[in-house]
Amino acid sequence: MRLGVLDVGSNTVHFLVVDAHPGAAPLPAYSHKAELRLAELLDEQGAIGGSGVEKLIGMIASSLRVAEDKGVVDILPFATSAVREAANGEQVLRRVAEETGVELRVLSGQDEARLTFLAVRRWFGWSSGRLLNLDIGGGSLEIGCGLDEQPDVACSVPLGAGRLTARWLPGDVADPEQLRELRRHIRAEIATVVGEISRLGAPDHAVATSKTFKQLARMTGAAPADAGPYADRRLTRVNLAAWLPRLSAMTVAERAQIPGVSEGRAKQLLAGALVADAAMDLFGLDELDVCPWALREGIILRRLDAMDSPADRRRPVLTP
């Protein structure tokens, strides 16, 4: 069947069309996306502004047209931290439903961590043993760890690259004092969940997902996107730490010239690098393998799993 996944993320609204059936890997057929950066559009009260809501509605409407053109038979629409934590999140959801007919399912941070973990487990398989997965989004950092398809621990901390950039690094070049304060803040937040993860024991395989980690890996020498999804991509803490002083001194325009870094993500790159460095340090990780599958694929896989038995079809697809 041809499925459409509508992902309203903190950075990007992405409508991905895939050909999928139970027992097979979902195959991407078409991608339609726009970088709205909702996490950076919150006003002083923490609400998504009128222009941001209009852009979101327009993007969802265009995604519906794509779905019709591409023969999509089922759409899985969801939203993550930007909508989840917006002061006017409920109003935004109502407007979207009224104007487009799409009822966005808002995932919790734990939902995100669990579904992303499922995708990572399916990609790397059981031979990976105890998996630890880190995912830096625009609004939050998700962490999952465990031996099975469902993580033993799934948690979310408010350390998304977009959120941190908007609050701590608004200028073109990072202010050294703000940078130090941000570094302390990141490490204090991650430290609150380290014990919960560490009690499970050292991971056999540490993995990273998300556009932020992909760009950091590319920046430090990993294969480019055109090498395909099966190319080995790895981020080492040594290489990342060597880049941090350079990133701190760069303007946004200079960061955008780094191979693999998109213009829309360049401003957030430094905050994302600080989160990645802190997480690798506090969890004692020398390297992370970058997985091409993440949250969207986890949602597709859960939908396909629900097709396997009539009883499962009655359960909400996005409920872990």
mmCIF file of N, CA and C in Angstrom, residues 110-230:
data_model
loop_
_atom_site.group_PDB
_atom_site.id
_atom_site.type_symbol
_atom_site.label_atom_id
_atom_site.label_comp_id
_atom_site.label_asym_id
_atom_site.label_seq_id
_atom_site.Cartn_x
_atom_site.Cartn_y
_atom_site.Cartn_z
ATOM 1 N N GLN A 110 8.220 10.723 25.108
ATOM 2 C CA GLN A 110 8.457 9.289 25.234
ATOM 3 C C GLN A 110 7.976 8.540 23.994
ATOM 4 N N ASP A 111 6.835 8.976 23.431
ATOM 5 C CA ASP A 111 6.377 8.377 22.165
ATOM 6 C C ASP A 111 7.459 8.491 21.103
ATOM 7 N N GLU A 112 8.007 9.693 20.977
ATOM 8 C CA GLU A 112 9.052 9.920 19.974
ATOM 9 C C GLU A 112 10.229 8.994 20.190
ATOM 10 N N ALA A 113 10.682 8.900 21.449
ATOM 11 C CA ALA A 113 11.848 8.072 21.760
ATOM 12 C C ALA A 113 11.567 6.605 21.455
ATOM 13 N N ARG A 114 10.368 6.123 21.809
ATOM 14 C CA ARG A 114 10.023 4.716 21.588
ATOM 15 C C ARG A 114 9.925 4.369 20.104
ATOM 16 N N LEU A 115 9.239 5.219 19.351
ATOM 17 C CA LEU A 115 9.046 4.931 17.931
ATOM 18 C C LEU A 115 10.351 5.049 17.148
ATOM 19 N N THR A 116 11.190 6.007 17.517
ATOM 20 C CA THR A 116 12.504 6.120 16.878
ATOM 21 C C THR A 116 13.357 4.910 17.208
ATOM 22 N N PHE A 117 13.289 4.467 18.456
ATOM 23 C CA PHE A 117 14.045 3.290 18.873
ATOM 24 C C PHE A 117 13.618 2.063 18.068
ATOM 25 N N LEU A 118 12.314 1.912 17.831
ATOM 26 C CA LEU A 118 11.815 0.790 17.022
ATOM 27 C C LEU A 118 12.453 0.806 15.641
ATOM 28 N N ALA A 119 12.511 1.985 15.010
ATOM 29 C CA ALA A 119 13.106 2.090 13.678
ATOM 30 C C ALA A 119 14.581 1.710 13.702
ATOM 31 N N VAL A 120 15.292 2.162 14.716
ATOM 32 C CA VAL A 120 16.724 1.862 14.827
ATOM 33 C C VAL A 120 16.944 0.366 15.033
ATOM 34 N N ARG A 121 16.117 -0.233 15.909
ATOM 35 C CA ARG A 121 16.247 -1.672 16.136
ATOM 36 C C ARG A 121 16.014 -2.459 14.844
ATOM 37 N N ARG A 122 14.992 -2.085 14.090
ATOM 38 C CA ARG A 122 14.713 -2.810 12.850
ATOM 39 C C ARG A 122 15.848 -2.620 11.837
ATOM 40 N N TRP A 123 16.455 -1.435 11.838
ATOM 41 C CA TRP A 123 17.535 -1.194 10.870
ATOM 42 C C TRP A 123 18.781 -2.017 11.211
ATOM 43 N N PHE A 124 19.186 -2.005 12.466
ATOM 44 C CA PHE A 124 20.440 -2.671 12.846
ATOM 45 C C PHE A 124 20.245 -4.122 13.285
ATOM 46 N N GLY A 125 19.043 -4.485 13.710
ATOM 47 C CA GLY A 125 18.768 -5.878 14.040
ATOM 48 C C GLY A 125 19.144 -6.280 15.455
ATOM 49 N N TRP A 126 18.818 -7.533 15.762
ATOM 50 C CA TRP A 126 19.040 -8.044 17.122
ATOM 51 C C TRP A 126 20.508 -8.205 17.462
ATOM 52 N N SER A 127 21.354 -8.341 16.463
ATOM 53 C CA SER A 127 22.787 -8.543 16.743
ATOM 54 C C SER A 127 23.423 -7.334 17.408
ATOM 55 N N SER A 128 22.722 -6.210 17.404
ATOM 56 C CA SER A 128 23.262 -5.018 18.063
ATOM 57 C C SER A 128 23.174 -5.095 19.579
ATOM 58 N N GLY A 129 22.447 -6.068 20.109
ATOM 59 C CA GLY A 129 22.367 -6.203 21.555
ATOM 60 C C GLY A 129 21.652 -5.023 22.194
ATOM 61 N N ARG A 130 22.200 -4.561 23.311
ATOM 62 C CA ARG A 130 21.584 -3.417 23.986
ATOM 63 C C ARG A 130 21.893 -2.141 23.199
ATOM 64 N N LEU A 131 20.838 -1.524 22.681
ATOM 65 C CA LEU A 131 20.976 -0.307 21.879
ATOM 66 C C LEU A 131 20.770 0.931 22.736
ATOM 67 N N LEU A 132 21.563 1.936 22.453
ATOM 68 C CA LEU A 132 21.325 3.275 22.992
ATOM 69 C C LEU A 132 21.173 4.205 21.803
ATOM 70 N N ASN A 133 20.033 4.902 21.732
ATOM 71 C CA ASN A 133 19.811 5.820 20.616
ATOM 72 C C ASN A 133 19.610 7.241 21.105
ATOM 73 N N LEU A 134 20.257 8.187 20.420
ATOM 74 C CA LEU A 134 20.132 9.613 20.709
ATOM 75 C C LEU A 134 19.574 10.312 19.471
ATOM 76 N N ASP A 135 18.612 11.211 19.680
ATOM 77 C CA ASP A 135 18.000 11.930 18.568
ATOM 78 C C ASP A 135 17.824 13.400 18.969
ATOM 79 N N ILE A 136 18.499 14.301 18.251
ATOM 80 C CA ILE A 136 18.389 15.733 18.524
ATOM 81 C C ILE A 136 17.414 16.344 17.539
ATOM 82 N N GLY A 137 16.251 16.742 18.027
ATOM 83 C CA GLY A 137 15.282 17.414 17.183
ATOM 84 C C GLY A 137 15.390 18.919 17.317
ATOM 85 N N GLY A 138 14.386 19.612 16.791
ATOM 86 C CA GLY A 138 14.380 21.064 16.919
ATOM 87 C C GLY A 138 13.995 21.522 18.302
ATOM 88 N N GLY A 139 13.123 20.728 18.987
ATOM 89 C CA GLY A 139 12.652 21.137 20.296
ATOM 90 C C GLY A 139 13.150 20.301 21.446
ATOM 91 N N SER A 140 13.589 19.073 21.189
ATOM 92 C CA SER A 140 13.962 18.193 22.299
ATOM 93 C C SER A 140 14.996 17.156 21.871
ATOM 94 N N LEU A 141 15.627 16.579 22.884
ATOM 95 C CA LEU A 141 16.553 15.457 22.716
ATOM 96 C C LEU A 141 15.848 14.216 23.228
ATOM 97 N N GLU A 142 15.716 13.205 22.367
ATOM 98 C CA GLU A 142 15.104 11.941 22.769
ATOM 99 C C GLU A 142 16.175 10.879 22.958
ATOM 100 N N ILE A 143 15.982 10.060 23.979
ATOM 101 C CA ILE A 143 16.938 9.018 24.324
ATOM 102 C C ILE A 143 16.180 7.721 24.568
ATOM 103 N N GLY A 144 16.624 6.656 23.945
ATOM 104 C CA GLY A 144 16.029 5.340 24.171
ATOM 105 C C GLY A 144 17.118 4.300 24.346
ATOM 106 N N CYS A 145 16.890 3.359 25.262
ATOM 107 C CA CYS A 145 17.898 2.322 25.498
ATOM 108 C C CYS A 145 17.206 1.030 25.899
ATOM 109 N N GLY A 146 17.679 -0.091 25.332
ATOM 110 C CA GLY A 146 17.101 -1.365 25.705
ATOM 111 C C GLY A 146 17.552 -2.505 24.821
ATOM 112 N N LEU A 147 17.042 -3.700 25.157
ATOM 113 C CA LEU A 147 17.421 -4.921 24.457
ATOM 114 C C LEU A 147 16.385 -5.363 23.438
ATOM 115 N N ASP A 148 15.161 -4.859 23.557
ATOM 116 C CA ASP A 148 14.075 -5.343 22.716
ATOM 117 C C ASP A 148 13.677 -4.294 21.677
ATOM 118 N N GLU A 149 12.500 -4.481 21.060
ATOM 119 C CA GLU A 149 12.020 -3.483 20.100
ATOM 120 C C GLU A 149 11.439 -2.275 20.811
ATOM 121 N N GLN A 150 10.962 -2.485 22.037
ATOM 122 C CA GLN A 150 10.540 -1.380 22.875
ATOM 123 C C GLN A 150 11.672 -1.094 23.858
ATOM 124 N N PRO A 151 12.113 0.160 23.993
ATOM 125 C CA PRO A 151 13.229 0.447 24.890
ATOM 126 C C PRO A 151 12.844 0.233 26.346
ATOM 127 N N ASP A 152 13.811 -0.175 27.138
ATOM 128 C CA ASP A 152 13.589 -0.283 28.588
ATOM 129 C C ASP A 152 13.444 1.089 29.220
ATOM 130 N N VAL A 153 14.138 2.070 28.654
ATOM 131 C CA VAL A 153 14.027 3.456 29.111
ATOM 132 C C VAL A 153 13.855 4.345 27.886
ATOM 133 N N ALA A 154 12.863 5.206 27.923
ATOM 134 C CA ALA A 154 12.640 6.191 26.859
ATOM 135 C C ALA A 154 12.367 7.525 27.524
ATOM 136 N N CYS A 155 13.175 8.522 27.194
ATOM 137 C CA CYS A 155 12.997 9.814 27.846
ATOM 138 C C CYS A 155 13.262 10.950 26.865
ATOM 139 N N SER A 156 12.797 12.132 27.254
ATOM 140 C CA SER A 156 12.923 13.330 26.417
ATOM 141 C C SER A 156 13.317 14.497 27.306
ATOM 142 N N VAL A 157 14.292 15.267 26.856
ATOM 143 C CA VAL A 157 14.711 16.464 27.587
ATOM 144 C C VAL A 157 14.664 17.658 26.632
ATOM 145 N N PRO A 158 14.333 18.846 27.142
ATOM 146 C CA PRO A 158 14.101 20.006 26.265
ATOM 147 C C PRO A 158 15.389 20.630 25.739
ATOM 148 N N LEU A 159 16.102 19.859 24.945
ATOM 149 C CA LEU A 159 17.401 20.304 24.426
ATOM 150 C C LEU A 159 17.445 20.234 22.896
ATOM 151 N N GLY A 160 16.375 20.643 22.241
ATOM 152 C CA GLY A 160 16.382 20.684 20.789
ATOM 153 C C GLY A 160 17.255 21.811 20.278
ATOM 154 N N ALA A 161 17.842 21.603 19.103
ATOM 155 C CA ALA A 161 18.777 22.594 18.550
ATOM 156 C C ALA A 161 18.091 23.915 18.245
ATOM 157 N N GLY A 162 16.841 23.862 17.761
ATOM 158 C CA GLY A 162 16.120 25.099 17.470
ATOM 159 C C GLY A 162 15.755 25.862 18.723
ATOM 160 N N ARG A 163 15.242 25.153 19.719
ATOM 161 C CA ARG A 163 14.870 25.763 20.990
ATOM 162 C C ARG A 163 16.073 26.462 21.645
ATOM 163 N N LEU A 164 17.197 25.760 21.705
ATOM 164 C CA LEU A 164 18.383 26.318 22.366
ATOM 165 C C LEU A 164 18.940 27.514 21.601
ATOM 166 N N THR A 165 18.910 27.429 20.280
ATOM 167 C CA THR A 165 19.425 28.533 19.465
ATOM 168 C C THR A 165 18.607 29.795 19.688
ATOM 169 N N ALA A 166 17.288 29.647 19.681
ATOM 170 C CA ALA A 166 16.418 30.813 19.850
ATOM 171 C C ALA A 166 16.616 31.476 21.209
ATOM 172 N N ARG A 167 16.844 30.677 22.229
ATOM 173 C CA ARG A 167 16.952 31.229 23.584
ATOM 174 C C ARG A 167 18.355 31.701 23.922
ATOM 175 N N TRP A 168 19.376 30.939 23.517
ATOM 176 C CA TRP A 168 20.726 31.180 23.998
ATOM 177 C C TRP A 168 21.669 31.776 22.955
ATOM 178 N N LEU A 169 21.439 31.523 21.683
ATOM 179 C CA LEU A 169 22.391 31.927 20.637
ATOM 180 C C LEU A 169 21.688 32.701 19.530
ATOM 181 N N PRO A 170 21.049 33.821 19.845
ATOM 182 C CA PRO A 170 20.281 34.539 18.825
ATOM 183 C C PRO A 170 21.128 35.297 17.816
ATOM 184 N N GLY A 171 22.385 35.589 18.147
ATOM 185 C CA GLY A 171 23.221 36.403 17.279
ATOM 186 C C GLY A 171 23.843 35.630 16.134
ATOM 187 N N ASP A 172 24.556 36.369 15.301
ATOM 188 C CA ASP A 172 25.211 35.762 14.140
ATOM 189 C C ASP A 172 26.441 34.963 14.553
ATOM 190 N N VAL A 173 27.180 35.481 15.533
ATOM 191 C CA VAL A 173 28.344 34.782 16.082
ATOM 192 C C VAL A 173 28.097 34.584 17.571
ATOM 193 N N ALA A 174 28.429 33.423 18.084
ATOM 194 C CA ALA A 174 28.141 33.095 19.479
ATOM 195 C C ALA A 174 28.909 33.986 20.447
ATOM 196 N N ASP A 175 28.219 34.516 21.442
ATOM 197 C CA ASP A 175 28.860 35.262 22.518
ATOM 198 C C ASP A 175 29.513 34.257 23.474
ATOM 199 N N PRO A 176 30.802 34.425 23.814
ATOM 200 C CA PRO A 176 31.511 33.427 24.637
ATOM 201 C C PRO A 176 30.833 33.152 25.979
ATOM 202 N N GLU A 177 30.327 34.176 26.639
ATOM 203 C CA GLU A 177 29.697 33.965 27.932
ATOM 204 C C GLU A 177 28.381 33.201 27.775
ATOM 205 N N GLN A 178 27.584 33.569 26.761
ATOM 206 C CA GLN A 178 26.348 32.823 26.501
ATOM 207 C C GLN A 178 26.647 31.364 26.168
ATOM 208 N N LEU A 179 27.729 31.161 25.445
ATOM 209 C CA LEU A 179 28.129 29.811 25.067
ATOM 210 C C LEU A 179 28.461 28.980 26.302
ATOM 211 N N ARG A 180 29.187 29.571 27.244
ATOM 212 C CA ARG A 180 29.525 28.857 28.486
ATOM 213 C C ARG A 180 28.262 28.534 29.282
ATOM 214 N N GLU A 181 27.358 29.507 29.362
ATOM 215 C CA GLU A 181 26.111 29.274 30.095
ATOM 216 C C GLU A 181 25.285 28.182 29.434
ATOM 217 N N LEU A 182 25.241 28.192 28.107
ATOM 218 C CA LEU A 182 24.496 27.165 27.387
ATOM 219 C C LEU A 182 25.114 25.792 27.613
ATOM 220 N N ARG A 183 26.428 25.711 27.571
ATOM 221 C CA ARG A 183 27.107 24.434 27.797
ATOM 222 C C ARG A 183 26.769 23.883 29.187
ATOM 223 N N ARG A 184 26.780 24.738 30.195
ATOM 224 C CA ARG A 184 26.437 24.295 31.551
ATOM 225 C C ARG A 184 24.984 23.825 31.612
ATOM 226 N N HIS A 185 24.099 24.574 30.966
ATOM 227 C CA HIS A 185 22.683 24.223 30.958
ATOM 228 C C HIS A 185 22.446 22.859 30.307
ATOM 229 N N ILE A 186 23.066 22.624 29.169
ATOM 230 C CA ILE A 186 22.898 21.360 28.453
ATOM 231 C C ILE A 186 23.357 20.193 29.314
ATOM 232 N N ARG A 187 24.517 20.332 29.904
ATOM 233 C CA ARG A 187 25.074 19.230 30.688
ATOM 234 C C ARG A 187 24.258 18.958 31.954
ATOM 235 N N ALA A 188 23.728 20.007 32.542
ATOM 236 C CA ALA A 188 22.891 19.810 33.736
ATOM 237 C C ALA A 188 21.601 19.082 33.374
ATOM 238 N N GLU A 189 21.012 19.408 32.223
ATOM 239 C CA GLU A 189 19.776 18.741 31.793
ATOM 240 C C GLU A 189 20.024 17.268 31.473
ATOM 241 N N ILE A 190 21.081 16.970 30.740
ATOM 242 C CA ILE A 190 21.362 15.574 30.381
ATOM 243 C C ILE A 190 21.702 14.764 31.626
ATOM 244 N N ALA A 191 22.380 15.391 32.582
ATOM 245 C CA ALA A 191 22.767 14.690 33.810
ATOM 246 C C ALA A 191 21.564 14.162 34.581
ATOM 247 N N THR A 192 20.381 14.776 34.384
ATOM 248 C CA THR A 192 19.200 14.320 35.114
ATOM 249 C C THR A 192 18.718 12.948 34.664
ATOM 250 N N VAL A 193 19.117 12.492 33.464
ATOM 251 C CA VAL A 193 18.653 11.200 32.965
ATOM 252 C C VAL A 193 19.775 10.179 32.805
ATOM 253 N N VAL A 194 21.019 10.593 33.065
ATOM 254 C CA VAL A 194 22.147 9.679 32.869
ATOM 255 C C VAL A 194 22.025 8.454 33.760
ATOM 256 N N GLY A 195 21.668 8.651 35.027
ATOM 257 C CA GLY A 195 21.578 7.526 35.949
ATOM 258 C C GLY A 195 20.557 6.496 35.522
ATOM 259 N N GLU A 196 19.415 6.970 35.012
ATOM 260 C CA GLU A 196 18.353 6.070 34.573
ATOM 261 C C GLU A 196 18.829 5.183 33.426
ATOM 262 N N ILE A 197 19.606 5.757 32.515
ATOM 263 C CA ILE A 197 20.137 4.982 31.391
ATOM 264 C C ILE A 197 21.292 4.091 31.845
ATOM 265 N N SER A 198 22.172 4.630 32.657
ATOM 266 C CA SER A 198 23.367 3.890 33.072
ATOM 267 C C SER A 198 23.036 2.642 33.867
ATOM 268 N N ARG A 199 21.915 2.652 34.590
ATOM 269 C CA ARG A 199 21.532 1.475 35.379
ATOM 270 C C ARG A 199 21.275 0.249 34.506
ATOM 271 N N LEU A 200 21.013 0.456 33.241
ATOM 272 C CA LEU A 200 20.771 -0.670 32.338
ATOM 273 C C LEU A 200 22.061 -1.366 31.924
ATOM 274 N N GLY A 201 23.195 -0.726 32.167
ATOM 275 C CA GLY A 201 24.473 -1.273 31.739
ATOM 276 C C GLY A 201 24.976 -0.597 30.474
ATOM 277 N N ALA A 202 26.238 -0.828 30.159
ATOM 278 C CA ALA A 202 26.839 -0.201 28.982
ATOM 279 C C ALA A 202 26.167 -0.712 27.710
ATOM 280 N N PRO A 203 25.886 0.169 26.761
ATOM 281 C CA PRO A 203 25.263 -0.286 25.506
ATOM 282 C C PRO A 203 26.248 -1.084 24.664
ATOM 283 N N ASP A 204 25.720 -2.045 23.924
ATOM 284 C CA ASP A 204 26.544 -2.776 22.960
ATOM 285 C C ASP A 204 26.705 -1.983 21.668
ATOM 286 N N HIS A 205 25.736 -1.117 21.399
ATOM 287 C CA HIS A 205 25.761 -0.342 20.155
ATOM 288 C C HIS A 205 25.122 1.010 20.420
ATOM 289 N N ALA A 206 25.862 2.078 20.185
ATOM 290 C CA ALA A 206 25.355 3.437 20.364
ATOM 291 C C ALA A 206 25.070 4.046 19.003
ATOM 292 N N VAL A 207 23.874 4.618 18.858
ATOM 293 C CA VAL A 207 23.377 5.071 17.557
ATOM 294 C C VAL A 207 22.842 6.487 17.677
ATOM 295 N N ALA A 208 22.906 7.226 16.578
ATOM 296 C CA ALA A 208 22.338 8.569 16.511
ATOM 297 C C ALA A 208 21.383 8.666 15.335
ATOM 298 N N THR A 209 20.285 9.384 15.532
ATOM 299 C CA THR A 209 19.347 9.667 14.454
ATOM 300 C C THR A 209 19.095 11.165 14.421
ATOM 301 N N SER A 210 18.479 11.644 13.360
ATOM 302 C CA SER A 210 18.071 13.042 13.170
ATOM 303 C C SER A 210 18.997 13.760 12.199
ATOM 304 N N LYS A 211 18.422 14.818 11.604
ATOM 305 C CA LYS A 211 19.174 15.634 10.654
ATOM 306 C C LYS A 211 20.390 16.271 11.306
ATOM 307 N N THR A 212 20.258 16.678 12.569
ATOM 308 C CA THR A 212 21.394 17.309 13.253
ATOM 309 C C THR A 212 22.582 16.371 13.308
ATOM 310 N N PHE A 213 22.367 15.137 13.726
ATOM 311 C CA PHE A 213 23.474 14.191 13.814
ATOM 312 C C PHE A 213 24.026 13.861 12.427
ATOM 313 N N LYS A 214 23.153 13.769 11.434
ATOM 314 C CA LYS A 214 23.645 13.497 10.076
ATOM 315 C C LYS A 214 24.571 14.607 9.600
ATOM 316 N N GLN A 215 24.201 15.856 9.889
ATOM 317 C CA GLN A 215 25.036 16.976 9.451
ATOM 318 C C GLN A 215 26.341 17.037 10.236
ATOM 319 N N LEU A 216 26.296 16.728 11.521
ATOM 320 C CA LEU A 216 27.527 16.712 12.314
ATOM 321 C C LEU A 216 28.470 15.617 11.827
ATOM 322 N N ALA A 217 27.910 14.463 11.492
ATOM 323 C CA ALA A 217 28.742 13.380 10.975
ATOM 324 C C ALA A 217 29.362 13.756 9.637
ATOM 325 N N ARG A 218 28.557 14.360 8.761
ATOM 326 C CA ARG A 218 29.086 14.794 7.453
ATOM 327 C C ARG A 218 30.165 15.842 7.643
ATOM 328 N N MET A 219 29.948 16.781 8.562
ATOM 329 C CA MET A 219 30.924 17.837 8.843
ATOM 330 C C MET A 219 32.274 17.252 9.266
ATOM 331 N N THR A 220 32.239 16.137 9.985
ATOM 332 C CA THR A 220 33.476 15.549 10.495
ATOM 333 C C THR A 220 34.031 14.454 9.594
ATOM 334 N N GLY A 221 33.473 14.321 8.358
ATOM 335 C CA GLY A 221 34.087 13.426 7.389
ATOM 336 C C GLY A 221 33.289 12.231 6.946
ATOM 337 N N ALA A 222 32.039 12.087 7.408
ATOM 338 C CA ALA A 222 31.222 10.941 6.983
ATOM 339 C C ALA A 222 30.816 11.083 5.522
ATOM 340 N N ALA A 223 30.345 9.984 4.948
ATOM 341 C CA ALA A 223 29.953 9.958 3.532
ATOM 342 C C ALA A 223 28.809 10.933 3.271
ATOM 343 N N PRO A 224 28.778 11.560 2.101
ATOM 344 C CA PRO A 224 27.687 12.480 1.756
ATOM 345 C C PRO A 224 26.384 11.734 1.527
ATOM 346 N N ALA A 225 25.286 12.486 1.458
ATOM 347 C CA ALA A 225 23.961 11.884 1.285
ATOM 348 C C ALA A 225 23.860 11.081 0.000
ATOM 349 N N ASP A 226 24.533 11.531 -1.072
ATOM 350 C CA ASP A 226 24.398 10.835 -2.352
ATOM 351 C C ASP A 226 25.120 9.484 -2.377
ATOM 352 N N ALA A 227 25.806 9.143 -1.280
ATOM 353 C CA ALA A 227 26.405 7.809 -1.189
ATOM 354 C C ALA A 227 25.360 6.751 -0.846
ATOM 355 N N GLY A 228 24.143 7.194 -0.507
ATOM 356 C CA GLY A 228 23.049 6.267 -0.252
ATOM 357 C C GLY A 228 22.891 5.911 1.212
ATOM 358 N N PRO A 229 21.745 5.325 1.565
ATOM 359 C CA PRO A 229 21.452 5.041 2.970
ATOM 360 C C PRO A 229 22.294 3.932 3.582
ATOM 361 N N TYR A 230 22.920 3.101 2.748
ATOM 362 C CA TYR A 230 23.658 1.959 3.288
ATOM 363 C C TYR A 230 25.133 2.257 3.549
#
